[in-house]
PDB file of C-alpha atoms in Angstrom:
ATOM      1  CA  MET A 178      47.247  12.425-144.604  1.00 48.00           C
ATOM      2  CA  THR A 179      49.193  12.157-141.332  1.00 49.00           C
ATOM      3  CA  LEU A 180      51.649   9.355-140.754  1.00 50.00           C
ATOM      4  CA  LYS A 181      51.115   7.599-137.495  1.00 51.00           C
ATOM      5  CA  LYS A 182      53.599   5.293-135.794  1.00 64.00           C
ATOM      6  CA  GLU A 183      50.990   3.117-134.124  1.00 84.00           C
ATOM      7  CA  LEU A 184      48.192   1.490-136.127  1.00 89.00           C
ATOM      8  CA  SER A 185      44.776   1.204-134.482  1.00 91.00           C
ATOM      9  CA  THR A 186      43.197  -2.260-134.153  1.00 92.00           C
ATOM     10  CA  LYS A 187      40.841  -1.501-137.044  1.00 92.00           C
ATOM     11  CA  GLU A 188      43.774  -0.589-139.232  1.00 94.00           C
ATOM     12  CA  LYS A 189      45.768  -3.673-138.245  1.00 95.00           C
ATOM     13  CA  VAL A 190      42.838  -6.001-138.941  1.00 96.00           C
ATOM     14  CA  ALA A 191      42.225  -4.276-142.282  1.00 96.00           C
ATOM     15  CA  ALA A 192      45.878  -4.544-143.250  1.00 96.00           C
ATOM     16  CA  VAL A 193      46.083  -8.289-142.339  1.00 97.00           C
ATOM     17  CA  VAL A 194      42.849  -9.176-144.212  1.00 97.00           C
ATOM     18  CA  ALA A 195      43.784  -7.101-147.226  1.00 97.00           C
ATOM     19  CA  GLY A 196      47.235  -8.662-147.301  1.00 97.00           C
ATOM     20  CA  THR A 197      45.736 -12.158-147.115  1.00 96.00           C
ATOM     21  CA  ILE A 198      43.325 -11.314-149.979  1.00 96.00           C
ATOM     22  CA  ILE A 199      46.161  -9.947-152.119  1.00 96.00           C
ATOM     23  CA  LEU A 200      48.408 -13.021-151.502  1.00 96.00           C
ATOM     24  CA  SER A 201      45.506 -15.449-152.068  1.00 94.00           C
ATOM     25  CA  ALA A 202      44.535 -13.736-155.358  1.00 94.00           C
ATOM     26  CA  ILE A 203      48.178 -13.749-156.626  1.00 94.00           C
ATOM     27  CA  PHE A 204      48.500 -17.429-155.637  1.00 93.00           C
ATOM     28  CA  TYR A 205      45.188 -18.430-157.216  1.00 91.00           C
ATOM     29  CA  TRP A 206      45.640 -16.644-160.548  1.00 91.00           C
ATOM     30  CA  SER A 207      49.301 -17.733-160.759  1.00 94.00           C
ATOM     31  CA  PHE A 208      48.145 -21.330-160.301  1.00 90.00           C
ATOM     32  CA  GLN A 209      45.488 -20.836-163.021  1.00 87.00           C
ATOM     33  CA  PHE A 210      48.024 -19.289-165.351  1.00 89.00           C
ATOM     34  CA  VAL A 211      50.558 -22.136-164.844  1.00 92.00           C
ATOM     35  CA  GLY A 212      47.763 -24.673-165.427  1.00 87.00           C
ATOM     36  CA  MET A 213      46.928 -22.856-168.694  1.00 85.00           C
ATOM     37  CA  LEU A 214      50.598 -22.969-169.830  1.00 90.00           C
ATOM     38  CA  GLU A 215      50.796 -26.777-169.081  1.00 91.00           C
ATOM     39  CA  PHE A 216      47.605 -27.336-170.957  1.00 87.00           C
ATOM     40  CA  LEU A 217      48.809 -25.391-173.976  1.00 89.00           C
ATOM     41  CA  GLU A 218      52.120 -27.342-173.955  1.00 91.00           C
ATOM     42  CA  MET A 219      50.200 -30.607-173.823  1.00 90.00           C
ATOM     43  CA  ALA A 220      48.013 -29.533-176.703  1.00 90.00           C
ATOM     44  CA  TYR A 221      50.555 -27.873-178.981  1.00 90.00           C
ATOM     45  CA  GLY A 222      53.932 -29.070-177.659  1.00 76.00           C
TER      46      GLY A 222
ATOM     47  CA  MET B  62      26.048 -30.785-145.686  1.00 67.00           C
ATOM     48  CA  GLU B  63      24.958 -32.129-149.087  1.00 85.00           C
ATOM     49  CA  LEU B  64      23.865 -29.226-151.315  1.00 85.00           C
ATOM     50  CA  LEU B  65      22.938 -31.168-154.464  1.00 88.00           C
ATOM     51  CA  PRO B  66      19.283 -31.753-153.417  1.00 86.00           C
ATOM     52  CA  PHE B  67      18.920 -27.924-153.037  1.00 85.00           C
ATOM     53  CA  PHE B  68      20.304 -27.399-156.523  1.00 84.00           C
ATOM     54  CA  GLU B  69      18.062 -30.113-157.948  1.00 85.00           C
ATOM     55  CA  TRP B  70      15.088 -28.355-156.292  1.00 84.00           C
ATOM     56  CA  ALA B  71      16.165 -24.960-157.564  1.00 84.00           C
ATOM     57  CA  GLU B  72      16.093 -26.222-161.144  1.00 83.00           C
ATOM     58  CA  THR B  73      12.565 -27.499-160.813  1.00 85.00           C
ATOM     59  CA  SER B  74      11.357 -24.415-158.962  1.00 84.00           C
ATOM     60  CA  PHE B  75       9.268 -21.656-160.503  1.00 81.00           C
ATOM     61  CA  LEU B  76      12.360 -19.513-161.172  1.00 81.00           C
ATOM     62  CA  GLY B  77      14.214 -22.417-162.679  1.00 79.00           C
ATOM     63  CA  TYR B  78      11.216 -23.284-164.899  1.00 81.00           C
ATOM     64  CA  ILE B  79      10.840 -19.724-166.161  1.00 81.00           C
ATOM     65  CA  GLY B  80      14.544 -19.347-166.874  1.00 77.00           C
ATOM     66  CA  LYS B  81      14.749 -22.749-168.632  1.00 77.00           C
ATOM     67  CA  THR B  82      11.548 -22.389-170.662  1.00 78.00           C
ATOM     68  CA  TYR B  83      11.623 -18.692-171.763  1.00 77.00           C
ATOM     69  CA  GLY B  84      14.983 -17.780-173.294  1.00 74.00           C
ATOM     70  CA  GLY B  85      13.907 -14.143-173.745  1.00 75.00           C
ATOM     71  CA  VAL B  86      13.132 -13.716-170.061  1.00 75.00           C
ATOM     72  CA  TYR B  87      16.421 -15.394-169.165  1.00 72.00           C
ATOM     73  CA  ALA B  88      18.342 -13.093-171.555  1.00 76.00           C
ATOM     74  CA  THR B  89      16.665  -9.841-170.384  1.00 79.00           C
ATOM     75  CA  PHE B  90      15.870 -10.276-166.654  1.00 75.00           C
ATOM     76  CA  GLY B  91      18.804 -12.603-166.141  1.00 77.00           C
ATOM     77  CA  GLN B  92      21.901 -11.999-168.268  1.00 81.00           C
ATOM     78  CA  SER B  93      21.369  -8.389-169.343  1.00 88.00           C
ATOM     79  CA  LEU B  94      20.492  -7.109-165.878  1.00 90.00           C
ATOM     80  CA  HIS B  95      23.272  -9.180-164.341  1.00 90.00           C
ATOM     81  CA  LEU B  96      25.867  -7.794-166.786  1.00 90.00           C
ATOM     82  CA  MET B  97      24.744  -4.160-166.425  1.00 93.00           C
ATOM     83  CA  ALA B  98      24.742  -4.439-162.667  1.00 94.00           C
ATOM     84  CA  LEU B  99      28.213  -5.969-162.826  1.00 92.00           C
ATOM     85  CA  ALA B 100      29.328  -2.952-164.903  1.00 94.00           C
ATOM     86  CA  VAL B 101      27.909  -0.543-162.223  1.00 96.00           C
ATOM     87  CA  LEU B 102      29.464  -2.574-159.430  1.00 96.00           C
ATOM     88  CA  GLY B 103      32.816  -2.740-161.212  1.00 95.00           C
ATOM     89  CA  GLY B 104      32.643   1.005-161.931  1.00 96.00           C
ATOM     90  CA  SER B 105      31.829   1.910-158.294  1.00 97.00           C
ATOM     91  CA  VAL B 106      34.640  -0.298-157.078  1.00 97.00           C
ATOM     92  CA  LEU B 107      37.185   1.157-159.510  1.00 97.00           C
ATOM     93  CA  VAL B 108      36.182   4.758-158.945  1.00 97.00           C
ATOM     94  CA  ALA B 109      36.379   4.402-155.141  1.00 96.00           C
ATOM     95  CA  ASP B 110      39.548   2.255-155.089  1.00 97.00           C
ATOM     96  CA  LEU B 111      41.491   4.282-157.762  1.00 97.00           C
ATOM     97  CA  ARG B 112      40.600   7.438-155.793  1.00 97.00           C
ATOM     98  CA  LEU B 113      41.931   5.786-152.624  1.00 96.00           C
ATOM     99  CA  LEU B 114      45.141   4.987-154.558  1.00 96.00           C
ATOM    100  CA  ASN B 115      45.343   8.650-155.653  1.00 94.00           C
ATOM    101  CA  VAL B 116      45.087   7.784-159.349  1.00 96.00           C
ATOM    102  CA  ILE B 117      41.916   9.550-160.294  1.00 94.00           C
ATOM    103  CA  MET B 118      39.696  12.453-159.100  1.00 92.00           C
ATOM    104  CA  ARG B 119      42.392  13.841-156.862  1.00 93.00           C
ATOM    105  CA  ASP B 120      40.485  17.143-156.607  1.00 95.00           C
ATOM    106  CA  VAL B 121      37.566  15.463-154.866  1.00 95.00           C
ATOM    107  CA  PRO B 122      37.967  14.322-151.240  1.00 95.00           C
ATOM    108  CA  SER B 123      38.290  10.535-151.095  1.00 95.00           C
ATOM    109  CA  GLU B 124      35.620  10.386-148.352  1.00 95.00           C
ATOM    110  CA  ILE B 125      33.000  11.806-150.759  1.00 95.00           C
ATOM    111  CA  VAL B 126      34.017   9.523-153.608  1.00 96.00           C
ATOM    112  CA  ALA B 127      33.973   6.442-151.385  1.00 95.00           C
ATOM    113  CA  GLU B 128      30.582   7.368-149.896  1.00 95.00           C
ATOM    114  CA  GLN B 129      28.949   8.057-153.226  1.00 95.00           C
ATOM    115  CA  ALA B 130      30.408   4.932-154.887  1.00 96.00           C
ATOM    116  CA  HIS B 131      29.251   2.766-151.964  1.00 95.00           C
ATOM    117  CA  LYS B 132      25.643   3.769-152.529  1.00 96.00           C
ATOM    118  CA  TRP B 133      25.768   2.549-156.145  1.00 97.00           C
ATOM    119  CA  PHE B 134      27.754  -0.468-155.043  1.00 96.00           C
ATOM    120  CA  LYS B 135      24.905  -1.542-152.781  1.00 97.00           C
ATOM    121  CA  VAL B 136      22.272  -1.056-155.543  1.00 97.00           C
ATOM    122  CA  ALA B 137      24.378  -3.010-158.059  1.00 96.00           C
ATOM    123  CA  LEU B 138      25.009  -5.838-155.524  1.00 96.00           C
ATOM    124  CA  ALA B 139      21.274  -6.207-154.930  1.00 96.00           C
ATOM    125  CA  VAL B 140      20.562  -6.500-158.670  1.00 95.00           C
ATOM    126  CA  ILE B 141      23.500  -8.883-159.191  1.00 92.00           C
ATOM    127  CA  LEU B 142      22.406 -11.162-156.397  1.00 93.00           C
ATOM    128  CA  SER B 143      18.714 -11.234-157.484  1.00 91.00           C
ATOM    129  CA  SER B 144      19.435 -11.688-161.220  1.00 90.00           C
ATOM    130  CA  GLY B 145      22.197 -14.181-160.366  1.00 88.00           C
ATOM    131  CA  VAL B 146      19.815 -16.416-158.328  1.00 88.00           C
ATOM    132  CA  PHE B 147      17.384 -16.351-161.275  1.00 85.00           C
ATOM    133  CA  MET B 148      20.137 -17.294-163.763  1.00 84.00           C
ATOM    134  CA  ALA B 149      21.658 -19.980-161.608  1.00 83.00           C
ATOM    135  CA  ALA B 150      18.220 -21.540-160.914  1.00 85.00           C
ATOM    136  CA  ALA B 151      17.738 -22.304-164.639  1.00 85.00           C
ATOM    137  CA  VAL B 152      21.003 -24.305-164.824  1.00 84.00           C
ATOM    138  CA  ALA B 153      21.417 -25.112-161.130  1.00 85.00           C
ATOM    139  CA  GLN B 154      22.675 -28.728-161.569  1.00 86.00           C
ATOM    140  CA  ARG B 155      25.224 -27.691-164.076  1.00 85.00           C
ATOM    141  CA  MET B 156      26.428 -24.982-161.747  1.00 86.00           C
ATOM    142  CA  TYR B 157      26.734 -27.405-158.832  1.00 87.00           C
ATOM    143  CA  HIS B 158      29.273 -29.463-160.824  1.00 87.00           C
ATOM    144  CA  ASN B 159      31.196 -26.421-162.170  1.00 86.00           C
ATOM    145  CA  ASP B 160      34.382 -25.576-160.211  1.00 85.00           C
ATOM    146  CA  PHE B 161      34.317 -21.987-161.377  1.00 86.00           C
ATOM    147  CA  PHE B 162      30.812 -21.450-160.026  1.00 88.00           C
ATOM    148  CA  TRP B 163      32.137 -22.378-156.567  1.00 90.00           C
ATOM    149  CA  ALA B 164      35.294 -20.197-157.109  1.00 89.00           C
ATOM    150  CA  LYS B 165      32.990 -17.302-157.991  1.00 90.00           C
ATOM    151  CA  MET B 166      30.689 -17.899-154.978  1.00 92.00           C
ATOM    152  CA  SER B 167      33.791 -18.007-152.703  1.00 93.00           C
ATOM    153  CA  ALA B 168      35.171 -14.795-154.170  1.00 93.00           C
ATOM    154  CA  LEU B 169      31.755 -13.148-153.903  1.00 94.00           C
ATOM    155  CA  PHE B 170      31.389 -14.152-150.332  1.00 95.00           C
ATOM    156  CA  VAL B 171      34.885 -12.837-149.499  1.00 96.00           C
ATOM    157  CA  GLY B 172      34.145  -9.648-151.462  1.00 96.00           C
ATOM    158  CA  ILE B 173      30.877  -8.891-149.676  1.00 96.00           C
ATOM    159  CA  ALA B 174      32.375  -9.737-146.269  1.00 96.00           C
ATOM    160  CA  PHE B 175      35.442  -7.567-147.007  1.00 97.00           C
ATOM    161  CA  VAL B 176      33.341  -4.567-148.008  1.00 97.00           C
ATOM    162  CA  PHE B 177      30.844  -4.645-145.118  1.00 96.00           C
ATOM    163  CA  VAL B 178      33.094  -5.926-142.326  1.00 96.00           C
ATOM    164  CA  ILE B 179      36.478  -4.368-143.113  1.00 95.00           C
ATOM    165  CA  LYS B 180      36.411  -1.625-145.855  1.00 95.00           C
ATOM    166  CA  ARG B 181      33.295   0.341-144.920  1.00 95.00           C
ATOM    167  CA  PRO B 182      33.877   0.438-141.139  1.00 94.00           C
ATOM    168  CA  LEU B 183      37.499   1.521-141.837  1.00 94.00           C
ATOM    169  CA  LEU B 184      36.634   4.215-144.390  1.00 94.00           C
ATOM    170  CA  LYS B 185      33.805   5.779-142.444  1.00 90.00           C
ATOM    171  CA  GLY B 186      34.928   9.164-141.148  1.00 84.00           C
ATOM    172  CA  SER B 187      38.090  11.055-142.067  1.00 91.00           C
ATOM    173  CA  HIS B 188      40.630   9.234-144.230  1.00 93.00           C
ATOM    174  CA  ALA B 189      43.348  11.497-142.950  1.00 92.00           C
ATOM    175  CA  ASP B 190      43.186   9.478-139.676  1.00 91.00           C
ATOM    176  CA  ILE B 191      44.059   6.220-141.447  1.00 93.00           C
ATOM    177  CA  HIS B 192      47.635   5.195-142.348  1.00 94.00           C
ATOM    178  CA  PRO B 193      47.991   5.775-146.073  1.00 94.00           C
ATOM    179  CA  MET B 194      49.576   2.310-146.535  1.00 94.00           C
ATOM    180  CA  VAL B 195      46.556   0.644-145.021  1.00 96.00           C
ATOM    181  CA  ILE B 196      44.222   2.604-147.351  1.00 96.00           C
ATOM    182  CA  LYS B 197      46.277   1.524-150.365  1.00 96.00           C
ATOM    183  CA  LEU B 198      46.388  -2.157-149.270  1.00 96.00           C
ATOM    184  CA  VAL B 199      42.588  -2.142-148.780  1.00 97.00           C
ATOM    185  CA  ALA B 200      42.061  -0.527-152.193  1.00 97.00           C
ATOM    186  CA  ILE B 201      44.332  -3.086-153.991  1.00 97.00           C
ATOM    187  CA  ALA B 202      42.630  -6.005-152.143  1.00 97.00           C
ATOM    188  CA  SER B 203      39.277  -4.657-153.126  1.00 97.00           C
ATOM    189  CA  ILE B 204      40.122  -4.365-156.801  1.00 96.00           C
ATOM    190  CA  LEU B 205      41.642  -7.885-156.763  1.00 96.00           C
ATOM    191  CA  VAL B 206      38.697  -9.565-155.047  1.00 95.00           C
ATOM    192  CA  TRP B 207      36.127  -7.987-157.420  1.00 95.00           C
ATOM    193  CA  PHE B 208      38.303  -8.749-160.386  1.00 94.00           C
ATOM    194  CA  SER B 209      38.310 -12.369-159.211  1.00 93.00           C
ATOM    195  CA  VAL B 210      34.471 -12.336-158.916  1.00 92.00           C
ATOM    196  CA  ALA B 211      34.123 -10.981-162.462  1.00 89.00           C
ATOM    197  CA  ALA B 212      36.766 -13.279-163.987  1.00 89.00           C
ATOM    198  CA  THR B 213      35.554 -16.486-162.403  1.00 87.00           C
ATOM    199  CA  GLY B 214      31.999 -15.479-163.351  1.00 81.00           C
ATOM    200  CA  ARG B 215      32.967 -15.087-167.018  1.00 78.00           C
ATOM    201  CA  TRP B 216      34.905 -18.332-166.778  1.00 79.00           C
ATOM    202  CA  ILE B 217      31.726 -20.212-165.886  1.00 79.00           C
ATOM    203  CA  GLY B 218      30.459 -19.446-169.359  1.00 73.00           C
ATOM    204  CA  PHE B 219      33.580 -20.906-170.979  1.00 72.00           C
ATOM    205  CA  SER B 220      33.744 -24.121-168.974  1.00 69.00           C
ATOM    206  CA  GLY B 221      31.732 -27.307-168.558  1.00 58.00           C
TER     207      GLY B 221
END
């Protein structure tokens, strides 16, 4: 693969959308995980 | 827009009636087909994305792997959507009130849009012309979004 200095518009859009998806997924699943921990703490102390 | 009337109608429709009344039809044409298609879709996503990440099949050009995987992705997606509509119709009102159903639908919508609007147009042609970092970002996002579809889908079964 060749390394280019300038990204094309298609590459820029793909990078932004992919980055948004990755951050959203991390946020969503972290939120779910914290919710589960709080629930377990309430149930079992 | 209020969607509840649509879900109420779906449950009383022909599909809803068949799914509700005949457990065998629901289990075979609904759940079994849905799960098998999910396995094919998950497989095609993982094969293509792990190749893009240079983890597997390094001796095969990534363009060929991505192209072949996408053909099976489309078949699996068509089966998932049709069997999913059938399954959801049988329990439509329960689905309407289930948060994870909406989480799955959102992830599915994002996943489909990502594949057909971003990923495929980007990966058509030579991958050597695309910045390696962008390819890797797209592959990781793709795995995460389809993981979220599968996980929220399974979560529906364990909630409500």
